[in-house]
PDB file of C-alpha atoms in Angstrom:
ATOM      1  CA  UNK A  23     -75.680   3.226-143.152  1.00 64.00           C
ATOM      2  CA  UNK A  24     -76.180   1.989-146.539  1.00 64.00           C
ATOM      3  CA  UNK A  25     -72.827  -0.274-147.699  1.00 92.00           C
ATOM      4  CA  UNK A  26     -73.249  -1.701-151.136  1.00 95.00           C
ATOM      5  CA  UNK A  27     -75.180   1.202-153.272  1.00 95.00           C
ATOM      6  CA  UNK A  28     -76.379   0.753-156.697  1.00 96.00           C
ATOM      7  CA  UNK A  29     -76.584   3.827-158.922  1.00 90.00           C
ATOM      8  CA  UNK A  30     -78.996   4.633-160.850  1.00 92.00           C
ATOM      9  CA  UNK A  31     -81.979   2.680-159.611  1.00 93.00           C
ATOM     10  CA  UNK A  32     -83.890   2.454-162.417  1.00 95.00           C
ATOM     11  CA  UNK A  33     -82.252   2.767-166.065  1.00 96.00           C
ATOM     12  CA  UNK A  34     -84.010   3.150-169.731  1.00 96.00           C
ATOM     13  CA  UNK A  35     -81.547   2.713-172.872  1.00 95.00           C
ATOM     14  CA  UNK A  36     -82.026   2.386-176.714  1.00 96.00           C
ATOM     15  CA  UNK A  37     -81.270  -1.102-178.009  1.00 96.00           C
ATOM     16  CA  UNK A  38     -77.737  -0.823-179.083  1.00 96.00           C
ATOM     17  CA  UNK A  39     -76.775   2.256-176.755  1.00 97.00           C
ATOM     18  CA  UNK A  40     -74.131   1.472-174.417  1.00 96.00           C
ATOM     19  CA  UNK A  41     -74.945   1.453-170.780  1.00 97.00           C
ATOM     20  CA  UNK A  42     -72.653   1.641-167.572  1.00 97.00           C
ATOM     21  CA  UNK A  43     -74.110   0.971-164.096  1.00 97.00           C
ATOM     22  CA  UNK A  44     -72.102   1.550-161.083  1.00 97.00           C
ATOM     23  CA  UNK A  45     -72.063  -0.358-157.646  1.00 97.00           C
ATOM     24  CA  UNK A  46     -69.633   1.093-154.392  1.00 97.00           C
ATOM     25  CA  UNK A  47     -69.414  -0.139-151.276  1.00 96.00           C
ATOM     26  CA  UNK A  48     -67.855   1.028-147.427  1.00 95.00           C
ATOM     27  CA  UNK A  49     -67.126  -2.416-146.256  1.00 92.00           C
ATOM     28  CA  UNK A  50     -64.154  -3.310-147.628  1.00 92.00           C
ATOM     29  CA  UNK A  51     -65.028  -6.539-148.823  1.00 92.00           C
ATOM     30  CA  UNK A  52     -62.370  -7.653-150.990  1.00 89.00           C
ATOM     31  CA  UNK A  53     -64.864  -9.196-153.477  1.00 91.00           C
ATOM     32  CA  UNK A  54     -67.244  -7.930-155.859  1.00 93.00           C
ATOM     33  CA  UNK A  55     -69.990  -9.507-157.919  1.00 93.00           C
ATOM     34  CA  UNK A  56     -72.081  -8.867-160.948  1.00 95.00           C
ATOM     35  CA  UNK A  57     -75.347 -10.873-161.215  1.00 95.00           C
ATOM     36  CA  UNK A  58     -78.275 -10.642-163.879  1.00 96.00           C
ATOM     37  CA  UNK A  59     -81.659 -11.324-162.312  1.00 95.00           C
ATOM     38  CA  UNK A  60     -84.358 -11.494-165.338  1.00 94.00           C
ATOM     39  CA  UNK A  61     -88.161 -11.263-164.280  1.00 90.00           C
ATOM     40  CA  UNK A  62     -88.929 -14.458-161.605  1.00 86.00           C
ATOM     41  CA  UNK A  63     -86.044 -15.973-161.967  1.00 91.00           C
ATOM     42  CA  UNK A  64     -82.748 -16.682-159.614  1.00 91.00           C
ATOM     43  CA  UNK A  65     -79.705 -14.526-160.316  1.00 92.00           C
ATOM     44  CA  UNK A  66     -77.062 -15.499-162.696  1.00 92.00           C
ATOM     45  CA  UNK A  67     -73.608 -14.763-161.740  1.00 90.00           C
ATOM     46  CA  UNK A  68     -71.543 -12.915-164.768  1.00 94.00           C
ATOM     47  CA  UNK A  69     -68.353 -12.436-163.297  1.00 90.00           C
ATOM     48  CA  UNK A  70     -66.475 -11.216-159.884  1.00 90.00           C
ATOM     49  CA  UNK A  71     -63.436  -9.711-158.791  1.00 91.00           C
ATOM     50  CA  UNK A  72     -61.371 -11.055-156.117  1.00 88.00           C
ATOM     51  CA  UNK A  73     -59.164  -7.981-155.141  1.00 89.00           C
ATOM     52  CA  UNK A  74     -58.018  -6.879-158.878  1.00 91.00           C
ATOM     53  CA  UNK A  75     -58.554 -10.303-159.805  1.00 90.00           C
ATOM     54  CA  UNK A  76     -61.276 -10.833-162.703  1.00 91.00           C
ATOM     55  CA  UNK A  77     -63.356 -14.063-163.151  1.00 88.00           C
ATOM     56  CA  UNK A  78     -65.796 -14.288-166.200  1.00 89.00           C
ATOM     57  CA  UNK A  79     -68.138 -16.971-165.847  1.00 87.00           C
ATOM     58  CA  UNK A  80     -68.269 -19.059-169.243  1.00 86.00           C
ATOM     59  CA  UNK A  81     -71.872 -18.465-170.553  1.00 89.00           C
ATOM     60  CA  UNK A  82     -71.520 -14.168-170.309  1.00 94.00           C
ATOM     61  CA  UNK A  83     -71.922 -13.144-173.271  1.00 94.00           C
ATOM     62  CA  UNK A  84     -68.785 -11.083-174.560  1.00 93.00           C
ATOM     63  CA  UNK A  85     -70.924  -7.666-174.288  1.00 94.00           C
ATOM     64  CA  UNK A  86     -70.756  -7.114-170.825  1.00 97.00           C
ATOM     65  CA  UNK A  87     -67.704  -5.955-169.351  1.00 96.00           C
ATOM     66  CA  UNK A  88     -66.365  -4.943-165.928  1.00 96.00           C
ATOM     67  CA  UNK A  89     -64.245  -2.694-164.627  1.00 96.00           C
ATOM     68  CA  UNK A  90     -62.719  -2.266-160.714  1.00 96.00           C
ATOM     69  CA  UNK A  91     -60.672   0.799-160.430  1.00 96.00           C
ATOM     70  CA  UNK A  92     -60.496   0.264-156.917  1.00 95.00           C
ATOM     71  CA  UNK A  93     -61.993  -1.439-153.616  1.00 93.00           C
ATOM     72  CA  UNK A  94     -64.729   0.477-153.241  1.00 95.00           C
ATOM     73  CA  UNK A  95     -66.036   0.591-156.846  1.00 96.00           C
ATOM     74  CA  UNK A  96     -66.932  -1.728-159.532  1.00 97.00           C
ATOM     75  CA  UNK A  97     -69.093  -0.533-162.977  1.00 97.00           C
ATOM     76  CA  UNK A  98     -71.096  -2.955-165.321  1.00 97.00           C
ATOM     77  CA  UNK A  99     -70.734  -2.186-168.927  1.00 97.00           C
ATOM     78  CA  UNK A 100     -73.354  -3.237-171.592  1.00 97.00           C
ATOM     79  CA  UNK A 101     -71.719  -2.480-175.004  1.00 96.00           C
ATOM     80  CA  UNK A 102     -74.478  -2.690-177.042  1.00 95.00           C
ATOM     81  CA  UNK A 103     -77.338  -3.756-175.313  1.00 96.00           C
ATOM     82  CA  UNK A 104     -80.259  -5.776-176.361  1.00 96.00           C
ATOM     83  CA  UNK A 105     -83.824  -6.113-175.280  1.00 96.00           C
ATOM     84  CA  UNK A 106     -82.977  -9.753-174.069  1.00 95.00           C
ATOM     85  CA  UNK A 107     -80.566  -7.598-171.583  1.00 97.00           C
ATOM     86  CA  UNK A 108     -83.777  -6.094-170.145  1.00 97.00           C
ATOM     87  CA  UNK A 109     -83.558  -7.267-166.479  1.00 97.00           C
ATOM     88  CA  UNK A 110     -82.644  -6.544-162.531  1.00 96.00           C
ATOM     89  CA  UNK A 111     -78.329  -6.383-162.019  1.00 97.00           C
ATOM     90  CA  UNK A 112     -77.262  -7.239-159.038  1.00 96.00           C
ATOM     91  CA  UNK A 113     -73.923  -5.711-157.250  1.00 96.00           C
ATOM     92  CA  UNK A 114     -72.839  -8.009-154.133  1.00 94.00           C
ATOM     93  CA  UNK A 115     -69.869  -8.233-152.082  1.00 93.00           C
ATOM     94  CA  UNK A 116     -68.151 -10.261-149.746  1.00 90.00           C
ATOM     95  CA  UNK A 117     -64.941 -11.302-147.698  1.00 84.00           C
ATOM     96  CA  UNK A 118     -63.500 -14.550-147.156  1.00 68.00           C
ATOM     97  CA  UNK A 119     -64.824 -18.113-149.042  1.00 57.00           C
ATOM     98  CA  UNK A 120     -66.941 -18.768-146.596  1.00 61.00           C
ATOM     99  CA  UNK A 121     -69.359 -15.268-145.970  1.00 77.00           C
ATOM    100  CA  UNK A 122     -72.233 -14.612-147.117  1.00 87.00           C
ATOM    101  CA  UNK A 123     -73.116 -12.354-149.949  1.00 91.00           C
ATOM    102  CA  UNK A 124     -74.205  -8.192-149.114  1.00 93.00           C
ATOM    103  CA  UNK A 125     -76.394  -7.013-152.199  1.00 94.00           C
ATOM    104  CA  UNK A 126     -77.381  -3.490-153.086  1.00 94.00           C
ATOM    105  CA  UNK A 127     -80.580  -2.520-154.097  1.00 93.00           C
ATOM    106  CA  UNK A 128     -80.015  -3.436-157.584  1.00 95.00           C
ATOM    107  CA  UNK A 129     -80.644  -1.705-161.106  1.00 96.00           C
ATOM    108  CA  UNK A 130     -83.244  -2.139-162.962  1.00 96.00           C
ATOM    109  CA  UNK A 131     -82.676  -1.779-166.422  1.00 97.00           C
ATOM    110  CA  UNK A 132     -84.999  -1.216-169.042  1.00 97.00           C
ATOM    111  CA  UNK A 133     -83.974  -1.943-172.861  1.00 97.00           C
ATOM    112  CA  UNK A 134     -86.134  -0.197-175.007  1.00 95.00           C
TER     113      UNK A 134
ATOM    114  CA  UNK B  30     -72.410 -29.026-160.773  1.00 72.00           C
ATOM    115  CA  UNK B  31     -73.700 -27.659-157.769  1.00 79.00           C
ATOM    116  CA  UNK B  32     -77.654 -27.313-157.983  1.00 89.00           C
ATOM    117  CA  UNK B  33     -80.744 -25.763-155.770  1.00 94.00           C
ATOM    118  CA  UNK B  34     -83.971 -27.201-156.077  1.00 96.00           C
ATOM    119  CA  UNK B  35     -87.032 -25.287-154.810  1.00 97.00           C
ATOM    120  CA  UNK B  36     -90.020 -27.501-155.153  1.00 96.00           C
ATOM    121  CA  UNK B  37     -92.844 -24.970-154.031  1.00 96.00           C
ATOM    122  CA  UNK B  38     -93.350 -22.126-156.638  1.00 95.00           C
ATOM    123  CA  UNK B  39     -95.509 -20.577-154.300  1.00 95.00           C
ATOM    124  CA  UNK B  40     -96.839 -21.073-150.913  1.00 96.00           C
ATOM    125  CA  UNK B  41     -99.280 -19.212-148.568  1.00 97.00           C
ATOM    126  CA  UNK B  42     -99.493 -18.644-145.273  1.00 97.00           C
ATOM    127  CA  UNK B  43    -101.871 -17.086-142.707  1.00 97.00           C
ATOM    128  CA  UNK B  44    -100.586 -14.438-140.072  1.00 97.00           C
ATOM    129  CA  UNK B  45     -98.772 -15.367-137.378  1.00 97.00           C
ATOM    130  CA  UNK B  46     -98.317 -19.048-137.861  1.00 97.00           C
ATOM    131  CA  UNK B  47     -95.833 -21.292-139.239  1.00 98.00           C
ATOM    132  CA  UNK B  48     -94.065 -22.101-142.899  1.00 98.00           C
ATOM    133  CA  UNK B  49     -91.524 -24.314-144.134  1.00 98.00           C
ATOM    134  CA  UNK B  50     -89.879 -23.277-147.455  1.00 98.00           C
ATOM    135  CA  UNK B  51     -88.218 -26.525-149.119  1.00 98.00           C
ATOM    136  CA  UNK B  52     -84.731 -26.273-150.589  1.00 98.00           C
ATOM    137  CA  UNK B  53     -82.842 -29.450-151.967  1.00 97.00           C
ATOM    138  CA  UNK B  54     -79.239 -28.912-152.974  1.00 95.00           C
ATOM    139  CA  UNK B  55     -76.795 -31.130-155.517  1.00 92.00           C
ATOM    140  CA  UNK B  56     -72.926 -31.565-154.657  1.00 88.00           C
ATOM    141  CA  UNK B  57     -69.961 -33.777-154.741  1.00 86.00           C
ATOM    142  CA  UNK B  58     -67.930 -31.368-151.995  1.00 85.00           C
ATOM    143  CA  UNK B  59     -67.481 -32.148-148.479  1.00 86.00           C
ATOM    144  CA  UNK B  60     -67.377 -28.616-147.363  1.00 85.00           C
ATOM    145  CA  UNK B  61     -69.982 -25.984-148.737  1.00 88.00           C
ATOM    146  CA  UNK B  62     -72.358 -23.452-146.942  1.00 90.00           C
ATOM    147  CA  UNK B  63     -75.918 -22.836-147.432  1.00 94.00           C
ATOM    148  CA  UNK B  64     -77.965 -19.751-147.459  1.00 95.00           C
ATOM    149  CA  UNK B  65     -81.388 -18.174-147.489  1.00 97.00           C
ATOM    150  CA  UNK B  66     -82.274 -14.810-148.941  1.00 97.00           C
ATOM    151  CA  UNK B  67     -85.186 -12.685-148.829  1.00 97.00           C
ATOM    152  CA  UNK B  68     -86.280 -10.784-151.664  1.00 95.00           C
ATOM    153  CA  UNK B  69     -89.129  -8.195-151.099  1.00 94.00           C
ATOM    154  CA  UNK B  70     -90.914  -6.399-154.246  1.00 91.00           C
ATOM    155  CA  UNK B  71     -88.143  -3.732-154.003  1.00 88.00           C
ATOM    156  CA  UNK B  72     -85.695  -5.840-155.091  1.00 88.00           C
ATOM    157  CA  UNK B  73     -82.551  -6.041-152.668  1.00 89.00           C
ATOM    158  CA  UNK B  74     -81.531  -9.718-151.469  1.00 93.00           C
ATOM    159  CA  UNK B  75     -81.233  -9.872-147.963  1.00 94.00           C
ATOM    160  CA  UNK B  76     -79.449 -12.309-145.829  1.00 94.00           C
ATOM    161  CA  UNK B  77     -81.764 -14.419-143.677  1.00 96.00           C
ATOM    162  CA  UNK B  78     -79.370 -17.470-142.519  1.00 96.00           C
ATOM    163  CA  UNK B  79     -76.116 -19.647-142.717  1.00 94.00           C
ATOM    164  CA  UNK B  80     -75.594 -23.464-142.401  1.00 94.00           C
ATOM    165  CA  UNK B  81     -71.886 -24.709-142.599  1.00 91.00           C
ATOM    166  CA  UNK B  82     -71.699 -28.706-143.884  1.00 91.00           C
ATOM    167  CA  UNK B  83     -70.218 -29.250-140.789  1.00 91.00           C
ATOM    168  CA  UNK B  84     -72.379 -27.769-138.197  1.00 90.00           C
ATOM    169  CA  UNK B  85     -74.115 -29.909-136.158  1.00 87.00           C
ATOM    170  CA  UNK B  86     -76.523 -27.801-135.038  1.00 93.00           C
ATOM    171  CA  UNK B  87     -79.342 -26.563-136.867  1.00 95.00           C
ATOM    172  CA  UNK B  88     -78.695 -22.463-137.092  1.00 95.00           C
ATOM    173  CA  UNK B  89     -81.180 -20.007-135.977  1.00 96.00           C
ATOM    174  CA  UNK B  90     -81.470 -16.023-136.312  1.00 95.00           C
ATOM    175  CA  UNK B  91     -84.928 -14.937-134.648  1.00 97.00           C
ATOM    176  CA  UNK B  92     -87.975 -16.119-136.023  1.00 97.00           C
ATOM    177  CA  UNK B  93     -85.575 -17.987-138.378  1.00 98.00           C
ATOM    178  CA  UNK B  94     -84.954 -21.861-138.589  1.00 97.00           C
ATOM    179  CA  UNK B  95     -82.639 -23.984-140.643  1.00 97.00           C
ATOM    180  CA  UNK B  96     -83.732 -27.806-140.714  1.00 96.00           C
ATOM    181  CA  UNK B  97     -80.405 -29.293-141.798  1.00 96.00           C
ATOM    182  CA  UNK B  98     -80.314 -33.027-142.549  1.00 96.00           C
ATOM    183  CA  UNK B  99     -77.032 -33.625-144.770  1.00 94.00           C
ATOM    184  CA  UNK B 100     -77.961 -37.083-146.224  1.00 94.00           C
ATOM    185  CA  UNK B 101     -81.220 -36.088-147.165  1.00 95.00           C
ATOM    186  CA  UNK B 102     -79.028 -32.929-148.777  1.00 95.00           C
ATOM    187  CA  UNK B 103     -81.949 -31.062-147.402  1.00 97.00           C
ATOM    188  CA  UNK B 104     -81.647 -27.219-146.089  1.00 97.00           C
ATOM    189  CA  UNK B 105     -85.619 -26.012-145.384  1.00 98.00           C
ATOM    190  CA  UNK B 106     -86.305 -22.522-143.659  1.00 98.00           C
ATOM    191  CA  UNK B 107     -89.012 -22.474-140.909  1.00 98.00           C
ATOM    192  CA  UNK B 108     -89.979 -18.976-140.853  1.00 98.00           C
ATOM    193  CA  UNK B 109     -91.977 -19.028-137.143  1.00 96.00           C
ATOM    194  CA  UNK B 110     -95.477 -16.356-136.725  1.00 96.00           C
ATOM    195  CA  UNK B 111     -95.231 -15.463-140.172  1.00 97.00           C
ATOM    196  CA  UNK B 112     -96.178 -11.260-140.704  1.00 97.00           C
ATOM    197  CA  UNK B 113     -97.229  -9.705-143.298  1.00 97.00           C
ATOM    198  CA  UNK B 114     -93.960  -8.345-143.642  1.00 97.00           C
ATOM    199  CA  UNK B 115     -92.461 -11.700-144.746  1.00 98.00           C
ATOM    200  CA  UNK B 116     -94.507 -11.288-147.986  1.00 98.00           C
ATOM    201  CA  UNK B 117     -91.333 -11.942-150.465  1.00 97.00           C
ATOM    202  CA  UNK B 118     -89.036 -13.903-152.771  1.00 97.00           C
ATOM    203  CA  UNK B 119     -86.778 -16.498-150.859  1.00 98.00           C
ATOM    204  CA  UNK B 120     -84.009 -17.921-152.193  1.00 97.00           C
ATOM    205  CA  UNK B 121     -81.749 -20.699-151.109  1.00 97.00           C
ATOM    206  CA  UNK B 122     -78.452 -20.442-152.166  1.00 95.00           C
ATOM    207  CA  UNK B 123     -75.273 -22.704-151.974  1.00 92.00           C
ATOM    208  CA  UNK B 124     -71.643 -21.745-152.013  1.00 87.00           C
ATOM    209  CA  UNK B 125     -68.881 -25.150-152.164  1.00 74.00           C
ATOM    210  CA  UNK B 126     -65.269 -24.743-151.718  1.00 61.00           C
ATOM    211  CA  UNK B 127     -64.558 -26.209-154.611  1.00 56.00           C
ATOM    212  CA  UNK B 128     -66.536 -24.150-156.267  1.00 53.00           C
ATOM    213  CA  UNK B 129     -64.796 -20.689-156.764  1.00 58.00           C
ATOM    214  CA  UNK B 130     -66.516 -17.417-155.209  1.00 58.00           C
ATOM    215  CA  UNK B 131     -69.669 -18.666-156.843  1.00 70.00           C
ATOM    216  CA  UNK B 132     -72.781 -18.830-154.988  1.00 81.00           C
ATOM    217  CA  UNK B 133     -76.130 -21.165-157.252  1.00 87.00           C
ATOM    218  CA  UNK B 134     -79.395 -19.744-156.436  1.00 92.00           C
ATOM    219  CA  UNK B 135     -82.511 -22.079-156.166  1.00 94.00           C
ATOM    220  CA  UNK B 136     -85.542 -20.823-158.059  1.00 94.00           C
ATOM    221  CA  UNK B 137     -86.979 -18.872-155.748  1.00 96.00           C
ATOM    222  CA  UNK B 138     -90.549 -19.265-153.655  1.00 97.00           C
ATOM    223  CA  UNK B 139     -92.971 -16.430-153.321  1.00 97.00           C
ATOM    224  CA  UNK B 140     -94.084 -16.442-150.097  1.00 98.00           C
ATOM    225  CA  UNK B 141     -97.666 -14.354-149.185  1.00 98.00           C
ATOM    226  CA  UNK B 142     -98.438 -14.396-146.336  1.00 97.00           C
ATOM    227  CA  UNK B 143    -102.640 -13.692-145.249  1.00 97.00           C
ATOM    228  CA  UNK B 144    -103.987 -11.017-142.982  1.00 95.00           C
TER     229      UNK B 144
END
């Protein structure tokens, strides 16, 4: 039943070690976001695709990158991550301007 | 700029009555929605209710209220006999047209609820 999944849960990488994270979903949704949630804080959009469309938001920093190979998949990479990276990422979807967001479970990642 | 503002870092409640979570929001558009999320200790955001700019009426989903009032730019959840199980993170969150596919996230308030 699940529709937006977030693999792995929980990840632990060495500062500097590149890092992927993967997010899929079965609804469709012809858009797909990355956000960064840090500890007690909101979430932070990086970027989103709109179909194959790519939007970077101005402040993410040039080390995280995106990929969409197709609808139902989008990856997160971390180049070389650093502990400031250290935080929850958030995979969401949606269709349509006006609809709400569906989140997965998140990663947590762990930048050690 | 769009903003959220969340006044209450934290709030309690006792079992099976009432809250109100504040949420202000910042914008120059005419059309927008807002949102509230949920956000229990395990981490996935969950979708608690919509208000369009142009609804009238305040929405409602269950034990779920939206108290709307535009030129106050004022969105607050009523969350009615609060359960333990509303223990969490909420988030109010705004999306405006002119605003791309972006949604902007208020701070968050941790709600605990008492036994």
């Amino acid at each position: 039943d699940a529709m937006v999944i977030q693999n792995p849960r929980y990840q632990v990488t060495q500062f500097g070690k590149p890092v992927t994270l993967s997010c899929s979903q079965t609804l469709n949704h012809n858009v797909m976001y990355w956000y960064q949630q840090k500890s007690s804080q909101a979430p932070k959009l990086l970027f989103h695709y709109y179909d194959k469309d790519f939007n970077n938001e101005a402040d993410t920093p040039d080390n995280f990158q995106s990929r969409r190979p197709n609808t139902s998949f989008c990856f997160l990479d971390i180049r070389s991550p650093g502990l400031g990276d250290t935080a929850m990422y958030l995979c969401a979807t949606s269709i349509g301007r006006d609809e709400k967001l569906f989140f997965g479970s998140g990663t947590q990642l762990s930048v050690l | 700029a769009q903003k959220i503002t969340q006044t209450q870092p934290g709030m309690f409640v006792q079992e099976k009555e009432a809250v109100t979570l504040d949420c202000t929001y910042d914008t120059s558009d005419q059309s927008y929605g807002l949102f509230w999320y949920k956000q229990p200790s395990s981490g996935e955001m969950i979708f608690l209710i919509y208000q369009g700019s142009y609804d009238e009426q305040n929405a409602t989903e269950g034990r779920y209220s939206l108290n709307f009032q535009k030129a106050r730019k004022s969105a607050n959840l009523v969350i009615s006999a609060s359960q333990l199980g509303d223990s969490a993170m909420y988030f109010c969150a705004m999306r405006a047209d002119n605003y791309g596919q972006n949604f902007v996230f208020g701070p968050g308030t941790r709600l605990s609820v008492l036994p």
